PDB file of C-alpha atoms and ligand atoms in Angstrom:
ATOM      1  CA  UNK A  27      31.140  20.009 -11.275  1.00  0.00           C
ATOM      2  CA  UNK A  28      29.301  16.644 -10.764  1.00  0.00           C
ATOM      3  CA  UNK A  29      29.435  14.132 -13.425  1.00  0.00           C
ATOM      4  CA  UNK A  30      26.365  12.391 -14.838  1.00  0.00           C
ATOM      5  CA  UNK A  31      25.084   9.052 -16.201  1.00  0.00           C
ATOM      6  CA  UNK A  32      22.812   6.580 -16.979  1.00  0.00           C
ATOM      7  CA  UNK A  33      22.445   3.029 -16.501  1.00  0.00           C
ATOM      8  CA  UNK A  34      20.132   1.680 -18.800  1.00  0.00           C
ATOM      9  CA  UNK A  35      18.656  -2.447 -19.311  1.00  0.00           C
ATOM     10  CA  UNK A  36      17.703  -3.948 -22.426  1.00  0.00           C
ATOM     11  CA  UNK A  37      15.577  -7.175 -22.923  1.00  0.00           C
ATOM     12  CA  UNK A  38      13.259  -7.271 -20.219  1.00  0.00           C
ATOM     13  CA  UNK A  39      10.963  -7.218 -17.871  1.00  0.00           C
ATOM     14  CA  UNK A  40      10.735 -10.683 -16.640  1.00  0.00           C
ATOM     15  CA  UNK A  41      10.684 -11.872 -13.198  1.00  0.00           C
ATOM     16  CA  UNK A  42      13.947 -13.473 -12.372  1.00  0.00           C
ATOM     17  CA  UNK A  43      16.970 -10.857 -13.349  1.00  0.00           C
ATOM     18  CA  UNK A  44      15.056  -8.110 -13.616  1.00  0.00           C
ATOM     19  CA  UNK A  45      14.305  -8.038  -9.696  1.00  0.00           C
ATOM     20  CA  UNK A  46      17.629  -8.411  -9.110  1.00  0.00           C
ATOM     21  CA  UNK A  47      18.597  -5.673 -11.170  1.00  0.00           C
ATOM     22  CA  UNK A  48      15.960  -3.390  -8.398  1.00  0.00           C
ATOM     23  CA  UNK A  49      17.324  -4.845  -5.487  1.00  0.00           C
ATOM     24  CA  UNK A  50      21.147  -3.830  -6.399  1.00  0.00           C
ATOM     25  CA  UNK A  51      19.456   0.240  -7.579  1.00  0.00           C
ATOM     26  CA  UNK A  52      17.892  -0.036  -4.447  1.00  0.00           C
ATOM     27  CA  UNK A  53      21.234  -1.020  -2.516  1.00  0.00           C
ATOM     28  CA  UNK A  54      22.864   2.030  -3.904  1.00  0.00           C
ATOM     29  CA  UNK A  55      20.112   4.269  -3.797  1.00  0.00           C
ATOM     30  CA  UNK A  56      20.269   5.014  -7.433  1.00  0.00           C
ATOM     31  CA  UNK A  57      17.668   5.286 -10.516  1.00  0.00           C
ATOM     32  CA  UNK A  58      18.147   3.514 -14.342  1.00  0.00           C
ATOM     33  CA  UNK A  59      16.129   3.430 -17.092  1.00  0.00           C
ATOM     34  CA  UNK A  60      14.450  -0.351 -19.055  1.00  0.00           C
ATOM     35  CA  UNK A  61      13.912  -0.604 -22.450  1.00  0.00           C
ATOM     36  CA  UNK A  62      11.247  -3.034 -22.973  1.00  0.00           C
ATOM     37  CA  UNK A  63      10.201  -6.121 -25.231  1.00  0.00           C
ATOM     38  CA  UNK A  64       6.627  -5.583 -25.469  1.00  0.00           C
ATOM     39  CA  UNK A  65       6.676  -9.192 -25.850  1.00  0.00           C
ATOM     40  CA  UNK A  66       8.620  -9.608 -22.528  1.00  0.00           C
ATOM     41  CA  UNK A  67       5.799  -7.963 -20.347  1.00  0.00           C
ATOM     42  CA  UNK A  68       3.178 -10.357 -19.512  1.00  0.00           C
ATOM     43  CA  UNK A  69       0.871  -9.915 -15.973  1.00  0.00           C
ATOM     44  CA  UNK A  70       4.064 -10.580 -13.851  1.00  0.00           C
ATOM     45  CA  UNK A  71       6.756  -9.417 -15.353  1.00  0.00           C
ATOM     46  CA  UNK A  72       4.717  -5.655 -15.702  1.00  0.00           C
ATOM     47  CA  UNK A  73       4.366  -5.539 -12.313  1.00  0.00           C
ATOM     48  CA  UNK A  74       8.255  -6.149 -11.924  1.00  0.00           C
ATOM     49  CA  UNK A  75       8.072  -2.786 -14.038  1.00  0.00           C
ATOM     50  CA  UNK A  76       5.610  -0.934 -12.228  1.00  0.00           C
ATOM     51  CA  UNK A  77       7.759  -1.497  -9.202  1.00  0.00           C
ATOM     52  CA  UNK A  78      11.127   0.028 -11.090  1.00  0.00           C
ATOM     53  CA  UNK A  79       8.810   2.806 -11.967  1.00  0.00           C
ATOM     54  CA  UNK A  80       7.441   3.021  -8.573  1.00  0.00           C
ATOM     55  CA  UNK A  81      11.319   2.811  -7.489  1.00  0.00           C
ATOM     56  CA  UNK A  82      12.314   6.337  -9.713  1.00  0.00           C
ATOM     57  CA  UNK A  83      13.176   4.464 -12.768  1.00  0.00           C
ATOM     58  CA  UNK A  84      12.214   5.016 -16.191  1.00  0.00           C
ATOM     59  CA  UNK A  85      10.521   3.203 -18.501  1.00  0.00           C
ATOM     60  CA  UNK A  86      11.418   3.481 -22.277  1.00  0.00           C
ATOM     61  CA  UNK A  87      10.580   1.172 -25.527  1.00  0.00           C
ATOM     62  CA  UNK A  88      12.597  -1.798 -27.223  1.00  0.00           C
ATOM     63  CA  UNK A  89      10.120  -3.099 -29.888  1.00  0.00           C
ATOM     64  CA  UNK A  90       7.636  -5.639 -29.564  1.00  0.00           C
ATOM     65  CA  UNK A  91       9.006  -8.584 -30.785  1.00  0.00           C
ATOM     66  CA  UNK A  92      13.370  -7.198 -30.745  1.00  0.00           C
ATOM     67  CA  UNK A  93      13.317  -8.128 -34.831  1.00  0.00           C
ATOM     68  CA  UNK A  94      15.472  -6.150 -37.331  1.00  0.00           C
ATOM     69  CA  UNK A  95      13.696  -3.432 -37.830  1.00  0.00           C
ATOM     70  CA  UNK A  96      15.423  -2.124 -41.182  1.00  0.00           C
ATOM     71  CA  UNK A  97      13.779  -5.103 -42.359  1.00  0.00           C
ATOM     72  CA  UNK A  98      10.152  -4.335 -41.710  1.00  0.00           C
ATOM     73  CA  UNK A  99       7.715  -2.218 -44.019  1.00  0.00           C
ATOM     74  CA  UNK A 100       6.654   1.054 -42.125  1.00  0.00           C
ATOM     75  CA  UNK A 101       3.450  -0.626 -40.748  1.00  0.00           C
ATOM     76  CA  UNK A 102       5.426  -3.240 -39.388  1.00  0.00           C
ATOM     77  CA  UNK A 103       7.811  -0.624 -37.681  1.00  0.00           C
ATOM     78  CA  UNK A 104       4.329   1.588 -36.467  1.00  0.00           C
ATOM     79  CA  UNK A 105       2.844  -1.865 -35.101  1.00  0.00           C
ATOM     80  CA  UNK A 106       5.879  -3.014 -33.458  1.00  0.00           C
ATOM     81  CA  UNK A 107       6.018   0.404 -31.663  1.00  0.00           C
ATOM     82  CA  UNK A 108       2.584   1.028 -30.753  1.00  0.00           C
ATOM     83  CA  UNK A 109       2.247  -2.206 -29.190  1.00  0.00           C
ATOM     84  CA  UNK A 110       4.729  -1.316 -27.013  1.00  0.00           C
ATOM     85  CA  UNK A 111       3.518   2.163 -26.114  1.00  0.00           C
ATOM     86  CA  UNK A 112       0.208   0.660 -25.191  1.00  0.00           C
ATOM     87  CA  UNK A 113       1.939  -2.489 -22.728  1.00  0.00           C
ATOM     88  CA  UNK A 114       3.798   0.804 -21.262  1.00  0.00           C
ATOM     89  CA  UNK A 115       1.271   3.030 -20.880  1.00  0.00           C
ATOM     90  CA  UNK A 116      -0.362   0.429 -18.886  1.00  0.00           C
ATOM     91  CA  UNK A 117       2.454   0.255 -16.613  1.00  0.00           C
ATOM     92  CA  UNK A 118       3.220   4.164 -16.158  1.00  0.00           C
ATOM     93  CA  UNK A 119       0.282   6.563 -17.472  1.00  0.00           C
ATOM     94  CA  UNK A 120       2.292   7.500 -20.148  1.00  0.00           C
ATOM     95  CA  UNK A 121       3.957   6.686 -23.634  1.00  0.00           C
ATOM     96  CA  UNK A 122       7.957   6.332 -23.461  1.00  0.00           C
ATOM     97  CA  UNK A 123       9.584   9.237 -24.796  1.00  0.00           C
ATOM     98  CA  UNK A 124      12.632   6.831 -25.615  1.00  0.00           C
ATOM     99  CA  UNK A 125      13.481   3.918 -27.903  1.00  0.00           C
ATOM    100  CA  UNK A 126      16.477   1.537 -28.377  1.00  0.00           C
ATOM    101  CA  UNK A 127      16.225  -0.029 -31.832  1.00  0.00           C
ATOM    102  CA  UNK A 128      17.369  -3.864 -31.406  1.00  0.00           C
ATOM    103  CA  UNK A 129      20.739  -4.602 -32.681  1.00  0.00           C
ATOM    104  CA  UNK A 130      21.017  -0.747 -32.634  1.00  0.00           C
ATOM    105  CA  UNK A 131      20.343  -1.263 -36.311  1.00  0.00           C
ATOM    106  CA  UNK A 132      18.880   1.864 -37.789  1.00  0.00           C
ATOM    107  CA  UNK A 133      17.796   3.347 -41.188  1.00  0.00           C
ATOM    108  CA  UNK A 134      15.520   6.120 -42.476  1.00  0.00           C
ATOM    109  CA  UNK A 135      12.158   4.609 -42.633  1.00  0.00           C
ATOM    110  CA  UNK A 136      12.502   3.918 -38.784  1.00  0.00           C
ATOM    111  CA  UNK A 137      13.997   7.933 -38.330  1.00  0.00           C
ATOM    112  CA  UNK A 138      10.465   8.838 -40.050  1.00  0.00           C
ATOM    113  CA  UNK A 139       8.059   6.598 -38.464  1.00  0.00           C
ATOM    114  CA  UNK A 140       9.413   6.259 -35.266  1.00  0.00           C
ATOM    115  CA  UNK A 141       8.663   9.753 -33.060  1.00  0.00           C
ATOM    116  CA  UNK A 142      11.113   8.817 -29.999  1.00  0.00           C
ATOM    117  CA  UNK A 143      14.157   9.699 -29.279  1.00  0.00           C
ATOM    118  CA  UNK A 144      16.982   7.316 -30.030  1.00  0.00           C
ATOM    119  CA  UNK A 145      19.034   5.975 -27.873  1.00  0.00           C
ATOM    120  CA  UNK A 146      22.236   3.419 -27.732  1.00  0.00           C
ATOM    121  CA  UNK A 147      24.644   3.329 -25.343  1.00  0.00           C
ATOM    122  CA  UNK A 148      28.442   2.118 -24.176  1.00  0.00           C
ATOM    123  CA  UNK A 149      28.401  -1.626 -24.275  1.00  0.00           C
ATOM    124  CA  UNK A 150      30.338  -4.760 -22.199  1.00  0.00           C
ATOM    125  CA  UNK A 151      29.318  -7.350 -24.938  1.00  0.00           C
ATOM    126  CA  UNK A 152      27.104  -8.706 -21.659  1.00  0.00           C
ATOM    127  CA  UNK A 153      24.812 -11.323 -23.517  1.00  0.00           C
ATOM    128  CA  UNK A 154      27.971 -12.979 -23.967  1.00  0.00           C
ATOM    129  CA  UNK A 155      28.132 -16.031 -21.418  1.00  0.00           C
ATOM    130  CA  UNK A 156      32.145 -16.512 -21.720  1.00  0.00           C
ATOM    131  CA  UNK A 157      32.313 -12.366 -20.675  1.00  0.00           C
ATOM    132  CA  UNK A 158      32.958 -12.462 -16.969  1.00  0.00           C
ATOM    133  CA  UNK A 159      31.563 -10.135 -14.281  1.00  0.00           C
ATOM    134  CA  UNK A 160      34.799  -8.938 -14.231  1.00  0.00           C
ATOM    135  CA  UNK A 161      35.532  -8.347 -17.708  1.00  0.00           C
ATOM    136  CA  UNK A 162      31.818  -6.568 -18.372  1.00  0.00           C
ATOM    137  CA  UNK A 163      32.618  -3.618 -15.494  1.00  0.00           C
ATOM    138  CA  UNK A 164      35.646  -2.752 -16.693  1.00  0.00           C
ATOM    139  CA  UNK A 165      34.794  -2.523 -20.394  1.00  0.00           C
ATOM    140  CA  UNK A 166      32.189   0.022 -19.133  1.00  0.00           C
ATOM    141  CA  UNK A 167      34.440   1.999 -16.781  1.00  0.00           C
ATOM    142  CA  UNK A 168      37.090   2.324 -19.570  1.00  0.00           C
ATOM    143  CA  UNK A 169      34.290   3.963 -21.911  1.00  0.00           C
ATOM    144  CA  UNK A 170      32.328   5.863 -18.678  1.00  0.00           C
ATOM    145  CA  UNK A 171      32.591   9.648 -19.535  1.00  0.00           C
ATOM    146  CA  UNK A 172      29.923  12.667 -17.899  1.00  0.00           C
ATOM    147  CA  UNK A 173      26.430  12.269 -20.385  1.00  0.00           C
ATOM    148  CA  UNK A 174      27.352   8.308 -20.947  1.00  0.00           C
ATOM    149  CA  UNK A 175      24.628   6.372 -21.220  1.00  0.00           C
ATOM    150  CA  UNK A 176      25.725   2.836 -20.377  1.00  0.00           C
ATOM    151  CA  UNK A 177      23.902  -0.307 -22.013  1.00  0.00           C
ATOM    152  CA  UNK A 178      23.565  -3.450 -20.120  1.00  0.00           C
ATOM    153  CA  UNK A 179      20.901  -6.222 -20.117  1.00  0.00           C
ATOM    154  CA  UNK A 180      18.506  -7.527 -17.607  1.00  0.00           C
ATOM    155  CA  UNK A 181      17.536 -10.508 -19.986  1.00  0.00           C
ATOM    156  CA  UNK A 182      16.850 -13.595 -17.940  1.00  0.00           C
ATOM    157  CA  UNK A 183      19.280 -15.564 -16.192  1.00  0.00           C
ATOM    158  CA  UNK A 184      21.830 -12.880 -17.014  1.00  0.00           C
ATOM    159  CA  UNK A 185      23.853 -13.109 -13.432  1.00  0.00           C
ATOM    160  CA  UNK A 186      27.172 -11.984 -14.619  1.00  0.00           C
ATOM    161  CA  UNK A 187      25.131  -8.362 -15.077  1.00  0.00           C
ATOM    162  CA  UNK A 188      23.995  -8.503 -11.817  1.00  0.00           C
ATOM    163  CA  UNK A 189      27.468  -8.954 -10.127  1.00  0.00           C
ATOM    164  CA  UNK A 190      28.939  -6.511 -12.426  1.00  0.00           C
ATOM    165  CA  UNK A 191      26.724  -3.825 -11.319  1.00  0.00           C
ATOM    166  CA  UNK A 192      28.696  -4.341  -7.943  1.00  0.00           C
ATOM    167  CA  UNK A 193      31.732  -3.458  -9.291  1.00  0.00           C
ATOM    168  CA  UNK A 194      30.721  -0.474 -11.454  1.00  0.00           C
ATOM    169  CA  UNK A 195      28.555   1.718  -9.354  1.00  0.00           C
ATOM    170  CA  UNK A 196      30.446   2.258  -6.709  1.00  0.00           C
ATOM    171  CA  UNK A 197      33.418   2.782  -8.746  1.00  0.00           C
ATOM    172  CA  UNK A 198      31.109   5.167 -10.931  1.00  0.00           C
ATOM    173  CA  UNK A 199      30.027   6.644  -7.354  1.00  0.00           C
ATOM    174  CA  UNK A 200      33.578   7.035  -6.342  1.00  0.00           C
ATOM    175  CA  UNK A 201      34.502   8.938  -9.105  1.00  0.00           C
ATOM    176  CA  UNK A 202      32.243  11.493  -8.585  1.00  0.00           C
ATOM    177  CA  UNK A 203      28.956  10.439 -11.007  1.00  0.00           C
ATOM    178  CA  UNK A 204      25.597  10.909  -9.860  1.00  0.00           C
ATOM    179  CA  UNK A 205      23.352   8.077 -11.391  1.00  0.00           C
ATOM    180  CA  UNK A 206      20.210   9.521 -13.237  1.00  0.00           C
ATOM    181  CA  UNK A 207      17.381   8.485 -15.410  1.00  0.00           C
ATOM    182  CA  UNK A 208      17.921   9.315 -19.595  1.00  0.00           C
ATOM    183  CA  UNK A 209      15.434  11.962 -19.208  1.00  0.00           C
ATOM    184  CA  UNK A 210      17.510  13.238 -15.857  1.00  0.00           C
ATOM    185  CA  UNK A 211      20.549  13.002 -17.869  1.00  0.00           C
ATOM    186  CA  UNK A 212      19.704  15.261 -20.395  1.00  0.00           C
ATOM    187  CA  UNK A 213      18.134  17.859 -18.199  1.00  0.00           C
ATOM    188  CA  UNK A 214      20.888  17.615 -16.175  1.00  0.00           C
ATOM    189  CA  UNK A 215      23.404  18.853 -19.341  1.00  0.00           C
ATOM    190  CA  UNK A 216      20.807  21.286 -20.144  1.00  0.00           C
ATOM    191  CA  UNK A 217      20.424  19.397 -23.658  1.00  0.00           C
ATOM    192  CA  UNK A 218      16.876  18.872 -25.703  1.00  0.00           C
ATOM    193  CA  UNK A 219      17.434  15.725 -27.331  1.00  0.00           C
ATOM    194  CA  UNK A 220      16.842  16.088 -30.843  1.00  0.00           C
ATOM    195  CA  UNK A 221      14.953  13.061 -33.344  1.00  0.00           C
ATOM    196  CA  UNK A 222      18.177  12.080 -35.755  1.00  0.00           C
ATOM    197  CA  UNK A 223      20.969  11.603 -33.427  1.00  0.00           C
ATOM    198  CA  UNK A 224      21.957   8.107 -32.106  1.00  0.00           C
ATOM    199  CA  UNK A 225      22.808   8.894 -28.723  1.00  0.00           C
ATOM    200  CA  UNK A 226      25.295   6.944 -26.347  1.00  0.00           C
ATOM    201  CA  UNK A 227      26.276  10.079 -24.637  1.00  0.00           C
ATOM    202  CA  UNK A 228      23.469  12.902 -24.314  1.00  0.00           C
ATOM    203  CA  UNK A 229      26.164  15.510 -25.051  1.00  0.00           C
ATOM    204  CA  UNK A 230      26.713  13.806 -28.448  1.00  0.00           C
ATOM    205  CA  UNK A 231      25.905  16.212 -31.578  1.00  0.00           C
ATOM    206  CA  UNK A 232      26.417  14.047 -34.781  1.00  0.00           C
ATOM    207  CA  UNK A 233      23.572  13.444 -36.535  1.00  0.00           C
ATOM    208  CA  UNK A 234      22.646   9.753 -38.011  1.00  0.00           C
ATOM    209  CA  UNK A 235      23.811  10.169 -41.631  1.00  0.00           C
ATOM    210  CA  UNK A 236      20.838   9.741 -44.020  1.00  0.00           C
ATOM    211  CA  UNK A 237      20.913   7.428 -46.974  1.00  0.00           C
TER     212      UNK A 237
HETATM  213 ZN1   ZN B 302      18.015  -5.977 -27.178  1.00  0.00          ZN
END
């Protein structure tokens, strides 16, 4: 059976990385998914968007302004995502169905008000300058499983992501994965994703423990 995952982008859009980021998806012929900083997407950079949407990706939410958000009141939370919803629903038609909290910080007033799915990821530490190319692909091989969702950044001047992405993918490809979007992923393990789980891999049942 084919294995299946996700390459996902924190950070952006913005109009120097984020390209990049397309051109190497469009080298390999494969889709990913960008969680967006309302804040990030200005006239250019949401057309640097519309093209990865155009291009089979999939646009999802970040916040507005990337804050702690188990520090905000529940209208904070509500403003910070509807912002967002309305800067993406300008660049797709639609509201994302998915939502990466910053700092992957989470607590129960964001599992109320917040009606997304949640998602984190496998990480390379990759907004770390003195983590090399190198070093960033192989922290996400040794954690790639089928249903991983891996979390990298497109955040400006973030090179060291760029080149990494030529190491994993075709090591990923090699191995038998076939890249997808999040929503893909799911569909593709026959899972609905569920409101209460923190996923990094969409076959992941544990549910965020409530306090
Ligand atoms: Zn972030």
């Amino acid at each position: 059976m084919k294995k299946h995952i996700a390459l996902t982008f924190d950070d952006g859009p913005n109009t120097d990385t984020t390209p990049q980021v397309l051109e190497k998806l469009k080298k390999y012929g494969i889709p990913a998914a960008f969680f967006l900083v309302g804040d990030n997407i200005t006239p250019e950079s949401a057309e640097v968007s519309r093209a990865a949407f155009g291009q089979g990706c999939e646009i999802c939410s970040h916040s507005r302004t990337h804050s702690v958000m188990t520090e905000l009141s529940p209208e904070e939370i509500r403003a910070e995502i509807e912002f967002t919803d309305n800067k993406i629903r300008e660049i797709t038609g639609m509201a994302p169905r998915f939502f990466r909290p910053p700092y992957i910080a989470v607590n129960d007033v964001m599992l109320d008000v917040i009606d997304k799915i949640f998602i984190a990821g496998i990480g390379a530490e990759d907004w770390l300058d003195e983590v090399t190319a190198e070093m960033r692909a192989e922290k996400i091989l040794a954690q790639a499983k089928n249903g991983s969702i891996i979390l990298l950044h497109d955040m400006r001047g973030n090179s060291k992501t760029v080149a990494a992405l030529d190491i994993i993918i075709p090591a990923l490809l090699n191995d038998g994965f076939e890249f997808l979007t999040v929503s893909e992923l799911f569909a593709a393990e026959g899972v609905e994703p569920k409101r209460g789980i923190i996923y990094s891999n969409v076959l992941q049942t544990d549910m965020y423990w409530r306090r």
